PDB file of C-alpha atoms in Angstrom:
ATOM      1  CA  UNK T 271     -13.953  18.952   3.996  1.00 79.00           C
ATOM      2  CA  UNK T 272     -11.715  16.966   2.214  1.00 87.00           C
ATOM      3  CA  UNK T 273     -10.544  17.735  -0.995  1.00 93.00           C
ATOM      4  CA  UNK T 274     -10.857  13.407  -2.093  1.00 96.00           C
ATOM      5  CA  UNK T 275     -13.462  12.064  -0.433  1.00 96.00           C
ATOM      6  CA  UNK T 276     -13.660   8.141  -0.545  1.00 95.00           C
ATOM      7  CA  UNK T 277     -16.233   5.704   1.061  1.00 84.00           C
ATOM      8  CA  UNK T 278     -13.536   3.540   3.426  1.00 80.00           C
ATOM      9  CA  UNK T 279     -15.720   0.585   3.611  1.00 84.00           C
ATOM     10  CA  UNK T 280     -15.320  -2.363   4.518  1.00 92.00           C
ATOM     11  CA  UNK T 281     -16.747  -3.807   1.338  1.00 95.00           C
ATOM     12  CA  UNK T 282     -17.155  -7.511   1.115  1.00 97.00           C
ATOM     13  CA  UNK T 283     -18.288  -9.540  -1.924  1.00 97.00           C
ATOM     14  CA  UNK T 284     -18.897 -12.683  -3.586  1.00 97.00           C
ATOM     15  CA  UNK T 285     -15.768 -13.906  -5.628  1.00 98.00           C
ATOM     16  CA  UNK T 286     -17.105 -13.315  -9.159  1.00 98.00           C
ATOM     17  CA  UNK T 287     -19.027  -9.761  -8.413  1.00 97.00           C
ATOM     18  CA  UNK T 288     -18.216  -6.697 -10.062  1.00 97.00           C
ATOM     19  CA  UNK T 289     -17.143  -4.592  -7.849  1.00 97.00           C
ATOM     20  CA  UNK T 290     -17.379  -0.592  -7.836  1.00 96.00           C
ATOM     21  CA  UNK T 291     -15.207   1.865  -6.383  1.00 97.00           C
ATOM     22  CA  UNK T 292     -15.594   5.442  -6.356  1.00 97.00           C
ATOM     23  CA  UNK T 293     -14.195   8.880  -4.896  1.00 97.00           C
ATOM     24  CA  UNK T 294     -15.564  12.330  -5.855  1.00 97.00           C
ATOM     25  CA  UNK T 295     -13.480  15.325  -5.461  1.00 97.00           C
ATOM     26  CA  UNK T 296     -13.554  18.961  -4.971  1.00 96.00           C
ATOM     27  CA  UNK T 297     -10.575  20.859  -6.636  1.00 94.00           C
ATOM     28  CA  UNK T 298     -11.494  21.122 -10.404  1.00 93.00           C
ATOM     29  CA  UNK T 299      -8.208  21.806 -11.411  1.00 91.00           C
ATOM     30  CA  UNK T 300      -7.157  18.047 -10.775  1.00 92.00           C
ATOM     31  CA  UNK T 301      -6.739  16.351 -14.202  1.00 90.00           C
ATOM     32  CA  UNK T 302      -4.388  13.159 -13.707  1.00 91.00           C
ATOM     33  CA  UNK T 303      -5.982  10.268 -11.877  1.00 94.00           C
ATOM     34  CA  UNK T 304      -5.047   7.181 -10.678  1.00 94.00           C
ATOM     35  CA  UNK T 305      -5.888   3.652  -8.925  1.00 97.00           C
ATOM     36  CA  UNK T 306      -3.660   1.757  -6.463  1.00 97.00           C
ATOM     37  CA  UNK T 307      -3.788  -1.347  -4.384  1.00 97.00           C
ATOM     38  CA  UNK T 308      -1.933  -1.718  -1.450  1.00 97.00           C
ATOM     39  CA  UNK T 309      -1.771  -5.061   0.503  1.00 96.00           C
ATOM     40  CA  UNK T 310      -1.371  -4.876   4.037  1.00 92.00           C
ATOM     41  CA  UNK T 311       1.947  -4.268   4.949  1.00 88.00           C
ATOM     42  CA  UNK T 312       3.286  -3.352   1.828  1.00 93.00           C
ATOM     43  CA  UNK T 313       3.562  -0.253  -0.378  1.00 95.00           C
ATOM     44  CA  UNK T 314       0.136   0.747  -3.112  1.00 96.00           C
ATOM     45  CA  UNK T 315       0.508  -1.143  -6.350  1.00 95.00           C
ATOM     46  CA  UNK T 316      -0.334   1.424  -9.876  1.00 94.00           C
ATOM     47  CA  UNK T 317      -3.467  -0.213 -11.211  1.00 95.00           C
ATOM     48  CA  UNK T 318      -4.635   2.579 -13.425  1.00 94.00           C
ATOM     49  CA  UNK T 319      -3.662   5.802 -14.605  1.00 91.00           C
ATOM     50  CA  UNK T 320      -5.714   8.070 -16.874  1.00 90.00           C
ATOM     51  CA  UNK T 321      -5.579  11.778 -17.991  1.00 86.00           C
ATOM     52  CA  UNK T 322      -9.020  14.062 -17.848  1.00 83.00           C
ATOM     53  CA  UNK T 323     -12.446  12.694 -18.588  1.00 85.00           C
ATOM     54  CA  UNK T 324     -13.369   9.182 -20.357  1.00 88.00           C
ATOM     55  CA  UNK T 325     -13.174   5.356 -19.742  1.00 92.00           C
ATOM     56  CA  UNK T 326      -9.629   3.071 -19.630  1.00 94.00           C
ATOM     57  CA  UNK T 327      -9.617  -0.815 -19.754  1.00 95.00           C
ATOM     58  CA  UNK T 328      -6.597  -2.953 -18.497  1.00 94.00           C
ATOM     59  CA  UNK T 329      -7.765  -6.740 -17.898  1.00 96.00           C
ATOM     60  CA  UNK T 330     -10.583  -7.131 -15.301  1.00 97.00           C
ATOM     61  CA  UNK T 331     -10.251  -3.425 -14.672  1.00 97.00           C
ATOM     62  CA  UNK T 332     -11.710  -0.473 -16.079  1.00 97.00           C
ATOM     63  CA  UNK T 333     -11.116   3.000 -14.742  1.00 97.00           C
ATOM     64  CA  UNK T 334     -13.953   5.838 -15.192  1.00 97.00           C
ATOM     65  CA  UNK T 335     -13.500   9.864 -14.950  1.00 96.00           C
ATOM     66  CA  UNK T 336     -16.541  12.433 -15.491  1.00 95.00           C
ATOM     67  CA  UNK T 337     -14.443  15.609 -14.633  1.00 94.00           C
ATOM     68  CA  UNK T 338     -18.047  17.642 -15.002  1.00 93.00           C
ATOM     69  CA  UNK T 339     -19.386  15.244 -12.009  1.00 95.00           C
ATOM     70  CA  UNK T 340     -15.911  15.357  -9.957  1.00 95.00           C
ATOM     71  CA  UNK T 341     -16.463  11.638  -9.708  1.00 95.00           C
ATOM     72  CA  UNK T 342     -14.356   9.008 -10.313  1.00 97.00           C
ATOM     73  CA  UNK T 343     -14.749   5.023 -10.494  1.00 97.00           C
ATOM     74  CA  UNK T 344     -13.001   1.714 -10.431  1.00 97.00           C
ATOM     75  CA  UNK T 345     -14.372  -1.722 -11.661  1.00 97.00           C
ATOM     76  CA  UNK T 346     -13.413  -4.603 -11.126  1.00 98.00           C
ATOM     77  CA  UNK T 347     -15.133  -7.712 -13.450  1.00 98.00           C
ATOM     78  CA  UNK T 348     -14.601 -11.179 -12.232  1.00 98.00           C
ATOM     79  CA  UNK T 349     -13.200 -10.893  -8.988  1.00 98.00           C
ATOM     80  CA  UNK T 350     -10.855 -12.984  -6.718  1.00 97.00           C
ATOM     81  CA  UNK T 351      -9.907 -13.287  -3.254  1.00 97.00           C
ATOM     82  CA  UNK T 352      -6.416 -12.057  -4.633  1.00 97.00           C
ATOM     83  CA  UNK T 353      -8.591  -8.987  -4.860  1.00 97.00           C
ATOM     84  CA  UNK T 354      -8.689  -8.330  -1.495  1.00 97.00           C
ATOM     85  CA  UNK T 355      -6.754  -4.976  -0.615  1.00 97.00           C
ATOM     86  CA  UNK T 356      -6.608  -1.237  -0.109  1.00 97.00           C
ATOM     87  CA  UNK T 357      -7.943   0.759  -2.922  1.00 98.00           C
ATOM     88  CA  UNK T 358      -6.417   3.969  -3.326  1.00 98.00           C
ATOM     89  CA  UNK T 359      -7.808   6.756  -5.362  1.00 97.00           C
ATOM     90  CA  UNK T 360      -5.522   9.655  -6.246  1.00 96.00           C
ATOM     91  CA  UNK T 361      -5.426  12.675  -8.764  1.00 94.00           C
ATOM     92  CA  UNK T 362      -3.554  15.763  -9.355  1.00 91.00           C
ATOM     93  CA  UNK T 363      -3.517  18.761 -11.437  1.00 88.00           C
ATOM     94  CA  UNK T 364      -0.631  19.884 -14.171  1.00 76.00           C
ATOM     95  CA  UNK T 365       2.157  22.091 -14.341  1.00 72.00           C
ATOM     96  CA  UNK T 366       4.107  22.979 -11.606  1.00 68.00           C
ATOM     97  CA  UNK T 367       2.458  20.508  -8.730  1.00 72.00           C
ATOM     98  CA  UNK T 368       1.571  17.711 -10.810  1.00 74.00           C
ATOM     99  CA  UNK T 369       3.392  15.113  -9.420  1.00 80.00           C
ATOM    100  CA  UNK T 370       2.093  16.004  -5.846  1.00 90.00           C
ATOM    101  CA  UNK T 371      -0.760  13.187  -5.440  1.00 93.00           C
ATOM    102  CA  UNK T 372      -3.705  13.907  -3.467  1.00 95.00           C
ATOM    103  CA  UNK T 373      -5.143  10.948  -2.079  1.00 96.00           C
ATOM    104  CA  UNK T 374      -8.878   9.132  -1.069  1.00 97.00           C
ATOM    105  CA  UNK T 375      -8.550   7.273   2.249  1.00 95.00           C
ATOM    106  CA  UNK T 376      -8.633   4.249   1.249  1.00 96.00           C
ATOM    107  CA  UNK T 377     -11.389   1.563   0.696  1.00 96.00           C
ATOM    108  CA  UNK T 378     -10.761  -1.564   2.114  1.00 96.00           C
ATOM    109  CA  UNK T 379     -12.126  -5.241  -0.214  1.00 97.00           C
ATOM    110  CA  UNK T 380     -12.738  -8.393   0.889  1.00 97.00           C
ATOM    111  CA  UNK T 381     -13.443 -11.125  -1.796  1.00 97.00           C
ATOM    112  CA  UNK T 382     -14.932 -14.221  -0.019  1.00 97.00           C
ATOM    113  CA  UNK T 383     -13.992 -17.453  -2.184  1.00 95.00           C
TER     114      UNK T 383
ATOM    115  CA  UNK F  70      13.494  -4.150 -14.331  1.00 64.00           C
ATOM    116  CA  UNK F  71      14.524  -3.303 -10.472  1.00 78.00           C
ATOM    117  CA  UNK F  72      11.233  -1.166  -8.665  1.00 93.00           C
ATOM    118  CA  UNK F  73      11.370   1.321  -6.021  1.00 97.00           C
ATOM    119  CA  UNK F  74      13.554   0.486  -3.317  1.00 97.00           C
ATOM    120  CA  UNK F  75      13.650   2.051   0.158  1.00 98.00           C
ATOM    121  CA  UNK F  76      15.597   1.301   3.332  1.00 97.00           C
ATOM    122  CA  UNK F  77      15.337   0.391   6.222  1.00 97.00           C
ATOM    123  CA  UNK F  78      12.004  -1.166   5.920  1.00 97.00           C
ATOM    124  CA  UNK F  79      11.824  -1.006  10.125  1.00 97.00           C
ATOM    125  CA  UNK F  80      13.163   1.382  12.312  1.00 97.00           C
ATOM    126  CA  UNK F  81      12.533   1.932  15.670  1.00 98.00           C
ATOM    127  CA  UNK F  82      13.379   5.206  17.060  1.00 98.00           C
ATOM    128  CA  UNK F  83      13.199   7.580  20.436  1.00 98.00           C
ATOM    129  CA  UNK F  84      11.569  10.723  20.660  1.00 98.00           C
ATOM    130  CA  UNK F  85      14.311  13.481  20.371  1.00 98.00           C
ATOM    131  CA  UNK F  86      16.175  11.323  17.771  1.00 98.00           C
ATOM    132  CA  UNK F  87      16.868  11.906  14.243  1.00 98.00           C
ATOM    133  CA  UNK F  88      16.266   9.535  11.436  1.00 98.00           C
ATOM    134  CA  UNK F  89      17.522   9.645   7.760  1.00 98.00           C
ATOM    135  CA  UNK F  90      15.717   7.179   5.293  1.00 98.00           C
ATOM    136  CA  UNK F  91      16.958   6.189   2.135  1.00 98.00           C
ATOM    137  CA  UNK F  92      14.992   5.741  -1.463  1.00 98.00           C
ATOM    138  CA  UNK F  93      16.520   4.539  -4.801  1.00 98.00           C
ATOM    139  CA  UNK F  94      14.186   5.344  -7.909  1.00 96.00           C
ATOM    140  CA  UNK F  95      13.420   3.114 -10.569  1.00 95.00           C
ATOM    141  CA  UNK F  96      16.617   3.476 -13.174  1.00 94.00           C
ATOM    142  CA  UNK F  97      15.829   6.416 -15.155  1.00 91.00           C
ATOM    143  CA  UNK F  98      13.478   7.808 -13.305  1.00 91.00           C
ATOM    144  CA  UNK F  99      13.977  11.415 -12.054  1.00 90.00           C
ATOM    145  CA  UNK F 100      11.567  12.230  -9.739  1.00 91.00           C
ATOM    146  CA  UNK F 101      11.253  11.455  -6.339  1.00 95.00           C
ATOM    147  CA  UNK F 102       8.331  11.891  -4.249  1.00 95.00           C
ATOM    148  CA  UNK F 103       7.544  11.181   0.114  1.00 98.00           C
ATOM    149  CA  UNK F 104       4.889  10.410   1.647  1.00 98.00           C
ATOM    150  CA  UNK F 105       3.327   9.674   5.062  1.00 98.00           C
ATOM    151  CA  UNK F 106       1.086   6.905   6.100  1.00 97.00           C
ATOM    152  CA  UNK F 107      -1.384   6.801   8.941  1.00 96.00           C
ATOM    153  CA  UNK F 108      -4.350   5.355  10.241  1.00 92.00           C
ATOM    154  CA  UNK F 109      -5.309   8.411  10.915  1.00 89.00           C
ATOM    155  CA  UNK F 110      -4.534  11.271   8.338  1.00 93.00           C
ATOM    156  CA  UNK F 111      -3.989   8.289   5.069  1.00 94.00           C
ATOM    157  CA  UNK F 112      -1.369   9.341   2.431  1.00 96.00           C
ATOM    158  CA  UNK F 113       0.120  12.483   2.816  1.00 97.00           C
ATOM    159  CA  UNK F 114       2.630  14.350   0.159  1.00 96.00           C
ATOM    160  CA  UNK F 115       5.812  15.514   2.611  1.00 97.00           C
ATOM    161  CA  UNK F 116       7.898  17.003  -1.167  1.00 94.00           C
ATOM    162  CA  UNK F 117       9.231  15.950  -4.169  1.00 94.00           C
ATOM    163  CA  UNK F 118      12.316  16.772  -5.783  1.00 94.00           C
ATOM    164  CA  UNK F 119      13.247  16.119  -9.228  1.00 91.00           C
ATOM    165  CA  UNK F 120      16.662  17.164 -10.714  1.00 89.00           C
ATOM    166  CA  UNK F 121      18.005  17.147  -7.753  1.00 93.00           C
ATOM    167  CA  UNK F 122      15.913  20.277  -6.628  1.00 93.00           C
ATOM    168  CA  UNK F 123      12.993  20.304  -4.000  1.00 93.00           C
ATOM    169  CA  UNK F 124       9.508  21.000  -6.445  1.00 90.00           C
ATOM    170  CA  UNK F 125       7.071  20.452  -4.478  1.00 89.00           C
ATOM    171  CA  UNK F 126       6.218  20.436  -0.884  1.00 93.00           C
ATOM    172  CA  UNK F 127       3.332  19.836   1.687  1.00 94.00           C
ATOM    173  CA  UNK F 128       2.338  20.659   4.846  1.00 95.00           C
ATOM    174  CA  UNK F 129       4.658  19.563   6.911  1.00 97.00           C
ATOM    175  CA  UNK F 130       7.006  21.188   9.753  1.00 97.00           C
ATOM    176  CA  UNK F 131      10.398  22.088   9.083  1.00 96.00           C
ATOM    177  CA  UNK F 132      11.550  19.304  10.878  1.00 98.00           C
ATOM    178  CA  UNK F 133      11.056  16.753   7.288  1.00 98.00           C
ATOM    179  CA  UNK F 134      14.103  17.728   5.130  1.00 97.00           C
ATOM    180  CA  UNK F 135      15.253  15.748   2.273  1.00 97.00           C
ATOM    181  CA  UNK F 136      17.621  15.991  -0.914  1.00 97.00           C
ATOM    182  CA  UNK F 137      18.500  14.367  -3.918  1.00 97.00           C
ATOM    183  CA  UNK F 138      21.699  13.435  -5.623  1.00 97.00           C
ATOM    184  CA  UNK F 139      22.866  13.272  -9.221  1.00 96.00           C
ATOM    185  CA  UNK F 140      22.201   9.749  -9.347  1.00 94.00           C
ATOM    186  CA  UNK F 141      18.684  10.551  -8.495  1.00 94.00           C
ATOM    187  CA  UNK F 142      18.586   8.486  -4.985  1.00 97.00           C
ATOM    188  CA  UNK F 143      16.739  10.507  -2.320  1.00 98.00           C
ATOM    189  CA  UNK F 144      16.803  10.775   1.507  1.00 98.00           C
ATOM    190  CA  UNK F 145      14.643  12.193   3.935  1.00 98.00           C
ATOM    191  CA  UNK F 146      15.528  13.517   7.265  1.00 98.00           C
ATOM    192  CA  UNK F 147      13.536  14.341  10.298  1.00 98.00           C
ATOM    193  CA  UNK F 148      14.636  15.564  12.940  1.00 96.00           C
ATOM    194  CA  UNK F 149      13.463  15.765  16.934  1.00 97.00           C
ATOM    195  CA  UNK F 150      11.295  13.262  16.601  1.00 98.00           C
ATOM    196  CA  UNK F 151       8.264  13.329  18.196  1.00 98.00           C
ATOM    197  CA  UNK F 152       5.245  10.432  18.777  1.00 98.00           C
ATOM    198  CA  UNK F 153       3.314  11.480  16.250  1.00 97.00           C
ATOM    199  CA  UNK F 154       6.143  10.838  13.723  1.00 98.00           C
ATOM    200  CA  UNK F 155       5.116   7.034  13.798  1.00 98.00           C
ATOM    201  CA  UNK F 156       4.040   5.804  10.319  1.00 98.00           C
ATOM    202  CA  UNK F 157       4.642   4.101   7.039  1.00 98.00           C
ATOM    203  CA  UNK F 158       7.136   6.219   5.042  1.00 98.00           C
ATOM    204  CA  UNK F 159       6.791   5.781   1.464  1.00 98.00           C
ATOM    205  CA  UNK F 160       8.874   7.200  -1.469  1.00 97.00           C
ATOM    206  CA  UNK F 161       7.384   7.490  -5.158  1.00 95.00           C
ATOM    207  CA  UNK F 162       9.049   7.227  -8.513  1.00 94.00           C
ATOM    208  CA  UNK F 163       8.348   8.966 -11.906  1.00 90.00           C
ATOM    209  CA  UNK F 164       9.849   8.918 -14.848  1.00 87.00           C
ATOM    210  CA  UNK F 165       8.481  12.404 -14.827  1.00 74.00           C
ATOM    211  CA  UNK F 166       8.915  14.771 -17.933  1.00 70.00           C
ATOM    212  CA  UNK F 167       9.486  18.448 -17.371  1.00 66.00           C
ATOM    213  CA  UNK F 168       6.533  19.597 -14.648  1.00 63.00           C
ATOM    214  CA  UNK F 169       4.382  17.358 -16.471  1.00 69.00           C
ATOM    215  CA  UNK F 170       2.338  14.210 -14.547  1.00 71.00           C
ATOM    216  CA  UNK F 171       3.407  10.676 -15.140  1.00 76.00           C
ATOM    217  CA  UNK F 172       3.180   7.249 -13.659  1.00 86.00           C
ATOM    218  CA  UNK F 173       3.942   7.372  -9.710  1.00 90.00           C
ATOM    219  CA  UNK F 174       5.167   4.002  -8.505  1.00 93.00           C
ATOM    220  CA  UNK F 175       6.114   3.134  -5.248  1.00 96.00           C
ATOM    221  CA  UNK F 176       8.157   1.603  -2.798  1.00 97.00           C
ATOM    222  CA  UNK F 177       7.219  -0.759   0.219  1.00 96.00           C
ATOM    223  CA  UNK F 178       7.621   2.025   2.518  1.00 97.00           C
ATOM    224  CA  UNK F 179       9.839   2.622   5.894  1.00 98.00           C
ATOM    225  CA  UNK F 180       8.092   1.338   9.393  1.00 97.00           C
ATOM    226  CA  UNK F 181       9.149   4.322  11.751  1.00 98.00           C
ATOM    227  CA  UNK F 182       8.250   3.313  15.377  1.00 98.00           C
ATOM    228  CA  UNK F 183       9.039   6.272  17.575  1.00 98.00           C
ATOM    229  CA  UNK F 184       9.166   5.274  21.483  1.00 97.00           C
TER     230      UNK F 184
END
């Protein structure tokens, strides 16, 4: 088993749906936790980052951790076909390896105009 | 402000061969992490090195190397390349703080083709 485990899709929606991404996770010890989106061919894009348990807004966005759950969750309000990437869940724990990301694999988005 | 910048962003190699790839942080930032993309396997952590000393690293064979200089640029070797080898290199940058966790951001990645 995995230690991130994230659903790879495809997901397809509606410009203008909310959209919800999640990954759950099975190391407790992870407490940093972040979002990217990677276009094809290019490198993943920081949308979020956010330390232990509770709710972050940026914009459309709005990043969700319930440590007790292991569960983690993207939103995205509004959305555009601009949307339409990678999503890339990854976390790691402190001290010593905390800058050694663990990642989902991936859940591909396709907003239809 | 100047992101993450590797090189080459293609390379096309034989099996057997050696390849070196090249990353330049974000200025200021003092930590540099790779990893490996595939279809396959997703994002994988090959090491990190901050200070200009390997912290971290992952499960990979002996055969990934890489170092860091003063001015915080990093490179990454591998050696004896073998098929398997093919994917999207990419190299992460972090202001970093100590051993704590910041902001990882990355580059657009190396395109190793091994043949």
């Amino acid at each position: 088993q995995k230690e991130v485990e994230q659903d790879p899709g495809p997901l397809s929606v509606p410009e203008g749906a909310i959209v919800s991404l999640n990954c759950t996770y099975s190391n407790s010890a992870f407490q940093y936790f972040m979002w990217y989106r990677q276009y094809s061919r290019k490198g993943p894009e920081l949308l979020m980052y956010t330390y232990s348990s509770g709710n972050k807004e940026d914009g459309r966005f709005t990043a969700q951790v319930d440590k007790s759950s292991k569960y983690i969750s993207l939103f995205i309000r509004d959305s555009q076909p601009s949307d339409s990437a990678t999503y890339l869940c990854a976390m790691t724990s402190g001290g010593g390896s905390a800058r050694q990301l663990t990642f989902g694999s991936g859940t591909q988005l396709t907003v239809l105009p | 402000k100047a992101g993450v910048t590797q090189t080459p962003r293609y390379l096309i190699k034989t099996r057997g061969q050696q390849v070196t790839l090249s990353c330049s942080p974000i200025s200021g930032h003092r930590s540099v992490s790779w990893y490996q993309q595939t279809p396959g396997q997703g994002l994988q952590f090959l090491f990190e090195y901050f200070s200009e000393t390997q912290r971290n690293k992952g499960n990979f064979p002996g055969r990934f190397s890489g170092r860091q200089f003063s001015n915080s640029r990093s490179e990454m070797n591998v050696s004896t390349l073998e098929l398997g080898d093919s994917a999207l290199y990419l190299c992460a940058s972090s202001p970093a703080i100590g051993l704590w966790n910041t902001e990882a951001f990355f580059g657009q990645g190396t395109r190793l083709t091994v043949v």
